[in-house]
Amino acid sequence: MKRFTMLMACVFLTVSYTHAAKYAGEFLEIGVGARGVAMGGAMSAHTDDPMSFYWNPAGMGYISAPHAAGMYADLWDGLANYSTAGLTLPISGAVFSVNYVRLGVPEIQKHNDYAQARNRVVNGDTLSVQEYLLTTGARPRGIFGASETAIFITFAKLNRWNLDLGWSYFQIPLEIPFGVNLKLLNQSLDEAKGSGIGADFGMQVRFRMSDVFWEKWKASLAWGFNWQDVTRTGIDWGENNKDMIPTNFRTGVAYTHTLPGRDSRIILSYDSEKRWDHTDHFGLEYQFASVLALRGGFWDDEWTAGAGLSIWRATVDYAYLSRELGNTHRVSVAFRLR
């Protein structure tokens, strides 16, 4: 049964790549960084770490020191591997970063088109595709690999501005970072190769509740958006074959409340997006003494959980994501270089 499950998964992956024209660039919907995944993907309003290039490039504006960061995950019971690596550098009041994202599916089996085959008759019985594969073992005609990669080149800047409500009222200090991604995409499926260029634009707005409502209210509110593929990114396969990645407007809110005691806080967040289908994201994070973090959330109707640990210059995050195609575990690491 395990062998059959693996076989069907390979067939599914092959079919998924075959339908790339409908879901071009879908590997970038998987999620980057264990913290964001553990919080159900609800990150656009409050993200502020080296993985922000994915959730909202504006969040990169909060990074004040050089960082190296990366992530690795086995997906679909080890049938695919997903990894990222990147470098972030603050330069002259702004932040510049380069990040590499890759999804690889090795050793995909080549099979005949059993759905159209007329020889699915065994012992006088006409079998379904699944029954035929299980009965005959369906030996492959060969092996090939597939990969999808993206290079994110990010520029971000944090701006501070006072919102003047008039002489009889007051001013509200606002933090308004913005960020831009340039994306270089490459895909390969057996002997076919495609490439494309895209862009993202993001912004956040944050303010302290004590500046608006009550001076003892130790909390902040944030709103943000990430307008992904604003140029409607195209993947060019040559010979006038081109797949288009539709734009996606991802927006969210986050409430951060500082807790009494050892520099602890709790974050509640929500994101909404619609590229192919409407998706809701809910996230919760509890941070203790800026050392330990516990997280949970919902990625649409699938639950997530995780934790993070910060020691010296390193931060290690773990995420668990419950998925129909197989549960996944992800680990990401960020290291402050100075």
Short mmCIF file of C-alpha atoms in Angstrom, two decimals:
data_model
loop_
_atom_site.label_atom_id
_atom_site.label_comp_id
_atom_site.label_asym_id
_atom_site.label_seq_id
_atom_site.Cartn_x
_atom_site.Cartn_y
_atom_site.Cartn_z
CA MET A 1 0.00 0.00 0.00
CA LYS A 2 2.84 2.41 0.80
CA ARG A 3 4.38 1.70 -2.62
CA PHE A 4 1.06 2.43 -4.30
CA THR A 5 0.64 5.65 -2.34
CA MET A 6 4.09 6.81 -3.41
CA LEU A 7 3.30 5.89 -7.01
CA MET A 8 0.05 7.84 -7.01
CA ALA A 9 1.80 10.81 -5.41
CA CYS A 10 4.36 10.82 -8.24
CA VAL A 11 1.53 10.70 -10.76
CA PHE A 12 -0.18 13.59 -8.94
CA LEU A 13 2.97 15.69 -8.99
CA THR A 14 3.41 15.06 -12.68
CA VAL A 15 -0.17 16.08 -13.34
CA SER A 16 0.33 19.19 -11.19
CA TYR A 17 3.29 20.29 -13.28
CA THR A 18 1.34 19.51 -16.45
CA HIS A 19 -1.33 22.01 -15.35
CA ALA A 20 1.23 24.75 -14.76
CA ALA A 21 -0.58 26.99 -17.20
CA LYS A 22 -3.44 27.31 -14.71
CA TYR A 23 -1.36 27.47 -11.55
CA ALA A 24 1.90 28.98 -12.80
CA GLY A 25 4.34 29.84 -10.02
CA GLU A 26 2.24 28.06 -7.41
CA PHE A 27 5.37 26.92 -5.55
CA LEU A 28 5.58 30.45 -4.17
CA GLU A 29 2.29 29.86 -2.34
CA ILE A 30 3.89 27.24 -0.07
CA GLY A 31 5.23 29.76 2.44
CA VAL A 32 8.76 30.82 3.43
CA GLY A 33 10.06 30.83 7.00
CA ALA A 34 8.92 28.66 9.88
CA ARG A 35 7.63 31.59 11.94
CA GLY A 36 5.16 32.72 9.27
CA VAL A 37 4.00 29.19 8.51
CA ALA A 38 3.47 28.43 12.23
CA MET A 39 1.27 31.55 12.45
CA GLY A 40 -0.93 30.32 9.62
CA GLY A 41 0.55 32.74 7.10
CA ALA A 42 -1.02 35.77 8.83
CA MET A 43 2.09 37.95 8.51
CA SER A 44 1.60 40.88 6.13
CA ALA A 45 0.88 43.49 8.84
CA HIS A 46 3.56 42.67 11.44
CA THR A 47 6.40 40.74 9.75
CA ASP A 48 9.80 42.27 10.57
CA ASP A 49 12.44 39.55 10.18
CA PRO A 50 14.69 38.36 7.29
CA MET A 51 11.86 36.21 5.88
CA SER A 52 9.71 39.31 5.37
CA PHE A 53 10.70 39.47 1.70
CA TYR A 54 8.11 36.74 1.12
CA TRP A 55 5.25 37.83 3.41
CA ASN A 56 5.58 41.58 2.86
CA PRO A 57 8.81 43.22 1.62
CA ALA A 58 7.96 46.32 3.66
CA GLY A 59 8.78 44.39 6.85
CA MET A 60 12.43 44.19 5.78
CA GLY A 61 12.66 47.89 6.65
CA TYR A 62 12.79 47.02 10.37
CA ILE A 63 16.03 45.04 10.06
CA SER A 64 18.90 47.06 11.52
CA ALA A 65 21.82 44.61 11.22
CA PRO A 66 23.17 42.24 8.54
CA HIS A 67 21.53 38.80 8.60
CA ALA A 68 21.97 35.46 6.89
CA ALA A 69 18.88 33.26 6.89
CA GLY A 70 17.57 30.03 5.39
CA MET A 71 14.93 27.31 5.62
CA TYR A 72 14.57 23.65 4.67
CA ALA A 73 11.55 21.37 4.49
CA ASP A 74 10.66 17.94 3.13
CA LEU A 75 7.21 18.04 1.55
CA TRP A 76 4.65 15.34 0.77
CA ASP A 77 6.38 12.62 2.81
CA GLY A 78 9.76 13.38 1.29
CA LEU A 79 8.71 13.45 -2.37
CA ALA A 80 9.86 17.08 -2.72
CA ASN A 81 12.30 19.38 -0.95
CA TYR A 82 11.78 23.09 -0.37
CA SER A 83 14.59 25.42 0.68
CA THR A 84 15.56 29.07 0.92
CA ALA A 85 18.77 30.99 1.58
CA GLY A 86 19.44 34.70 1.69
CA LEU A 87 21.46 37.67 2.87
CA THR A 88 20.08 40.97 4.22
CA LEU A 89 22.12 44.20 4.48
CA PRO A 90 21.06 47.59 5.89
CA ILE A 91 22.60 50.31 3.69
CA SER A 92 22.36 54.09 4.17
CA GLY A 93 19.02 54.11 5.97
CA ALA A 94 17.48 51.45 3.75
CA VAL A 95 17.62 47.65 3.57
CA PHE A 96 18.76 45.51 0.65
CA SER A 97 18.47 41.73 0.46
CA VAL A 98 18.84 38.82 -1.94
CA ASN A 99 17.03 35.52 -1.31
CA TYR A 100 16.92 32.25 -3.23
CA VAL A 101 13.87 29.93 -3.08
CA ARG A 102 13.78 26.44 -4.61
CA LEU A 103 11.26 23.60 -4.86
CA GLY A 104 12.75 20.38 -6.21
CA VAL A 105 11.02 17.11 -7.08
CA PRO A 106 13.60 14.42 -7.93
CA GLU A 107 13.03 11.02 -9.51
CA ILE A 108 9.57 11.52 -10.96
CA GLN A 109 8.47 8.39 -12.77
CA LYS A 110 7.47 8.56 -16.43
CA HIS A 111 4.32 6.57 -17.17
CA ASN A 112 2.05 6.06 -20.12
CA ASP A 113 -1.20 8.02 -20.32
CA TYR A 114 -3.28 5.38 -18.56
CA ALA A 115 -6.35 7.59 -18.56
CA GLN A 116 -6.56 7.23 -22.35
CA ALA A 117 -5.12 3.71 -22.64
CA ARG A 118 -7.32 0.97 -24.04
CA ASN A 119 -5.36 -1.93 -22.58
CA ARG A 120 -6.64 -1.61 -19.03
CA VAL A 121 -8.24 -5.04 -19.27
CA VAL A 122 -6.96 -7.71 -16.89
CA ASN A 123 -8.52 -11.20 -16.81
CA GLY A 124 -11.47 -9.93 -18.81
CA ASP A 125 -12.17 -7.02 -16.45
CA THR A 126 -11.79 -3.38 -17.44
CA LEU A 127 -9.98 -1.68 -14.57
CA SER A 128 -9.89 1.93 -13.45
CA VAL A 129 -6.56 3.74 -13.62
CA GLN A 130 -6.01 3.22 -9.89
CA GLU A 131 -6.91 -0.47 -10.07
CA TYR A 132 -4.68 -0.98 -13.10
CA LEU A 133 -1.69 0.67 -11.39
CA LEU A 134 -2.21 -1.41 -8.26
CA THR A 135 -2.66 -4.69 -10.15
CA THR A 136 0.17 -4.39 -12.66
CA GLY A 137 2.68 -2.38 -10.65
CA ALA A 138 2.85 -0.05 -13.65
CA ARG A 139 6.58 -0.06 -14.26
CA PRO A 140 7.80 3.41 -15.28
CA ARG A 141 9.26 4.20 -18.69
CA GLY A 142 11.96 6.32 -17.09
CA ILE A 143 12.86 8.90 -14.44
CA PHE A 144 13.06 12.70 -14.64
CA GLY A 145 13.24 15.66 -12.28
CA ALA A 146 11.50 18.99 -11.90
CA SER A 147 12.45 22.20 -10.13
CA GLU A 148 11.12 25.72 -9.64
CA THR A 149 13.35 28.52 -8.39
CA ALA A 150 13.01 32.21 -7.60
CA ILE A 151 15.54 34.92 -6.77
CA PHE A 152 14.07 37.78 -4.73
CA ILE A 153 15.96 41.10 -4.87
CA THR A 154 14.40 43.34 -2.20
CA PHE A 155 14.65 47.03 -1.34
CA ALA A 156 12.89 48.36 1.77
CA LYS A 157 12.87 51.52 3.83
CA LEU A 158 11.31 52.45 7.19
CA ASN A 159 9.66 55.88 7.35
CA ARG A 160 8.44 57.67 10.46
CA TRP A 161 5.81 60.37 10.15
CA ASN A 162 3.54 62.31 12.51
CA LEU A 163 -0.13 62.47 11.55
CA ASP A 164 -1.30 65.95 12.56
CA LEU A 165 -5.00 65.95 13.51
CA GLY A 166 -5.17 69.72 14.01
CA TRP A 167 -4.27 72.25 16.71
CA SER A 168 -7.13 71.21 19.01
CA TYR A 169 -6.28 67.52 18.84
CA PHE A 170 -2.86 65.88 18.75
CA GLN A 171 -0.30 64.15 16.59
CA ILE A 172 -0.09 60.38 16.03
CA PRO A 173 3.44 59.03 15.40
CA LEU A 174 3.25 56.49 12.57
CA GLU A 175 5.73 53.96 11.26
CA ILE A 176 5.23 53.42 7.52
CA PRO A 177 7.75 51.04 5.94
CA PHE A 178 7.52 50.11 2.27
CA GLY A 179 9.31 47.50 0.21
CA VAL A 180 9.71 46.27 -3.36
CA ASN A 181 10.65 42.83 -4.70
CA LEU A 182 12.12 42.04 -8.09
CA LYS A 183 11.62 38.31 -8.76
CA LEU A 184 13.57 36.21 -11.26
CA LEU A 185 11.75 32.90 -11.84
CA ASN A 186 13.02 29.72 -13.48
CA GLN A 187 11.21 26.41 -13.95
CA SER A 188 12.25 23.10 -15.46
CA LEU A 189 10.20 19.99 -16.16
CA ASP A 190 12.20 17.18 -17.73
CA GLU A 191 13.60 18.83 -20.88
CA ALA A 192 11.27 21.84 -20.83
CA LYS A 193 12.53 25.10 -19.31
CA GLY A 194 10.79 28.40 -18.63
CA SER A 195 11.69 31.75 -17.07
CA GLY A 196 10.06 35.01 -16.10
CA ILE A 197 10.39 38.30 -14.20
CA GLY A 198 7.91 39.69 -11.68
CA ALA A 199 7.55 42.34 -9.00
CA ASP A 200 5.87 42.79 -5.60
CA PHE A 201 5.09 45.95 -3.67
CA GLY A 202 4.25 46.10 0.04
CA MET A 203 3.54 48.63 2.77
CA GLN A 204 2.74 48.65 6.49
CA VAL A 205 1.29 51.24 8.86
CA ARG A 206 1.86 50.91 12.62
CA PHE A 207 0.95 53.07 15.62
CA ARG A 208 0.86 52.74 19.41
CA MET A 209 -2.53 52.54 21.07
CA SER A 210 -1.22 54.78 23.88
CA ASP A 211 -0.82 57.63 21.38
CA VAL A 212 -4.47 57.43 20.34
CA PHE A 213 -6.65 56.14 23.17
CA TRP A 214 -5.09 55.69 26.60
CA GLU A 215 -1.52 56.35 27.69
CA LYS A 216 -1.33 53.12 29.74
CA TRP A 217 -2.51 50.91 26.88
CA LYS A 218 0.74 49.08 26.09
CA ALA A 219 -0.21 47.80 22.65
CA SER A 220 0.16 48.61 18.98
CA LEU A 221 -2.01 48.14 15.91
CA ALA A 222 -0.73 47.47 12.41
CA TRP A 223 -2.15 47.18 8.92
CA GLY A 224 -0.28 46.02 5.85
CA PHE A 225 -0.58 44.78 2.31
CA ASN A 226 1.56 42.88 -0.17
CA TRP A 227 0.59 43.39 -3.81
CA GLN A 228 2.18 40.36 -5.40
CA ASP A 229 3.01 40.08 -9.11
CA VAL A 230 1.84 43.60 -9.83
CA THR A 231 3.15 43.19 -13.38
CA ARG A 232 1.19 39.95 -13.91
CA THR A 233 4.33 37.81 -14.13
CA GLY A 234 4.71 35.59 -17.19
CA ILE A 235 6.66 32.31 -17.47
CA ASP A 236 8.04 31.99 -21.02
CA TRP A 237 8.58 28.38 -22.17
CA GLY A 238 9.62 29.32 -25.70
CA GLU A 239 7.85 28.72 -29.03
CA ASN A 240 5.14 31.24 -28.08
CA ASN A 241 4.16 29.23 -24.97
CA LYS A 242 3.69 31.51 -21.97
CA ASP A 243 2.00 30.99 -18.60
CA MET A 244 0.73 34.02 -16.67
CA ILE A 245 0.80 34.36 -12.87
CA PRO A 246 -2.23 36.40 -11.76
CA THR A 247 -1.76 39.30 -9.34
CA ASN A 248 -2.59 38.78 -5.68
CA PHE A 249 -3.50 41.50 -3.18
CA ARG A 250 -2.73 40.18 0.29
CA THR A 251 -3.81 42.38 3.20
CA GLY A 252 -3.90 41.95 6.96
CA VAL A 253 -4.08 43.45 10.45
CA ALA A 254 -2.16 42.67 13.62
CA TYR A 255 -2.59 43.55 17.28
CA THR A 256 0.49 43.41 19.52
CA HIS A 257 0.09 43.67 23.31
CA THR A 258 3.04 44.03 25.67
CA LEU A 259 2.65 41.86 28.77
CA PRO A 260 3.92 42.75 32.25
CA GLY A 261 7.10 41.09 33.36
CA ARG A 262 10.11 39.96 31.35
CA ASP A 263 9.78 41.76 28.02
CA SER A 264 6.97 39.51 26.84
CA ARG A 265 4.20 40.13 24.33
CA ILE A 266 1.37 38.49 22.43
CA ILE A 267 0.47 39.01 18.76
CA LEU A 268 -2.90 38.35 17.14
CA SER A 269 -3.00 38.59 13.35
CA TYR A 270 -5.27 38.03 10.36
CA ASP A 271 -4.59 38.00 6.61
CA SER A 272 -6.84 37.65 3.60
CA GLU A 273 -5.86 36.96 -0.01
CA LYS A 274 -7.33 35.79 -3.29
CA ARG A 275 -5.18 34.66 -6.17
CA TRP A 276 -7.10 31.58 -7.30
CA ASP A 277 -9.42 31.07 -4.32
CA HIS A 278 -10.21 33.23 -1.29
CA THR A 279 -7.95 32.22 1.61
CA ASP A 280 -8.07 33.35 5.25
CA HIS A 281 -5.08 33.21 7.59
CA PHE A 282 -5.17 33.47 11.40
CA GLY A 283 -2.11 33.64 13.64
CA LEU A 284 -1.19 33.79 17.33
CA GLU A 285 2.26 34.25 18.86
CA TYR A 286 3.41 34.47 22.48
CA GLN A 287 6.96 35.73 23.07
CA PHE A 288 8.69 35.33 26.43
CA ALA A 289 11.67 37.53 27.31
CA SER A 290 12.58 37.84 23.60
CA VAL A 291 14.00 34.32 23.87
CA LEU A 292 11.17 31.80 23.51
CA ALA A 293 8.14 32.00 21.22
CA LEU A 294 5.09 29.73 20.95
CA ARG A 295 2.87 29.95 17.87
CA GLY A 296 -0.30 28.61 16.33
CA GLY A 297 -2.79 29.44 13.63
CA PHE A 298 -4.99 28.40 10.73
CA TRP A 299 -4.02 28.44 7.07
CA ASP A 300 -7.52 28.52 5.64
CA ASP A 301 -8.98 25.29 7.13
CA GLU A 302 -5.62 23.65 8.00
CA TRP A 303 -4.09 24.22 11.42
CA THR A 304 -0.49 25.16 12.12
CA ALA A 305 1.79 25.27 15.16
CA GLY A 306 5.40 25.97 16.02
CA ALA A 307 7.99 27.51 18.29
CA GLY A 308 11.07 29.71 18.15
CA LEU A 309 14.24 30.09 20.19
CA SER A 310 16.63 33.07 20.13
CA ILE A 311 20.10 32.68 21.65
CA TRP A 312 22.93 35.18 21.18
CA ARG A 313 22.81 36.15 17.49
CA ALA A 314 20.85 33.14 16.23
CA THR A 315 17.12 32.50 15.95
CA VAL A 316 15.82 29.02 15.19
CA ASP A 317 12.15 28.53 14.29
CA TYR A 318 10.12 25.37 13.80
CA ALA A 319 6.71 24.95 12.16
CA TYR A 320 4.24 22.08 11.73
CA LEU A 321 1.63 22.32 9.02
CA SER A 322 -1.23 19.85 8.70
CA ARG A 323 -1.84 19.23 5.00
CA GLU A 324 -4.08 16.83 3.11
CA LEU A 325 -1.16 15.63 0.97
CA GLY A 326 0.98 14.98 4.04
CA ASN A 327 1.98 16.85 7.18
CA THR A 328 5.14 18.91 6.88
CA HIS A 329 7.82 20.05 9.31
CA ARG A 330 9.88 23.15 8.60
CA VAL A 331 12.96 24.60 10.25
CA SER A 332 14.38 28.03 9.51
CA VAL A 333 17.44 29.77 10.91
CA ALA A 334 18.42 33.45 10.98
CA PHE A 335 21.82 34.63 12.14
CA ARG A 336 22.71 38.24 12.89
CA LEU A 337 26.19 38.81 11.47
CA ARG A 338 27.14 41.68 13.79
#
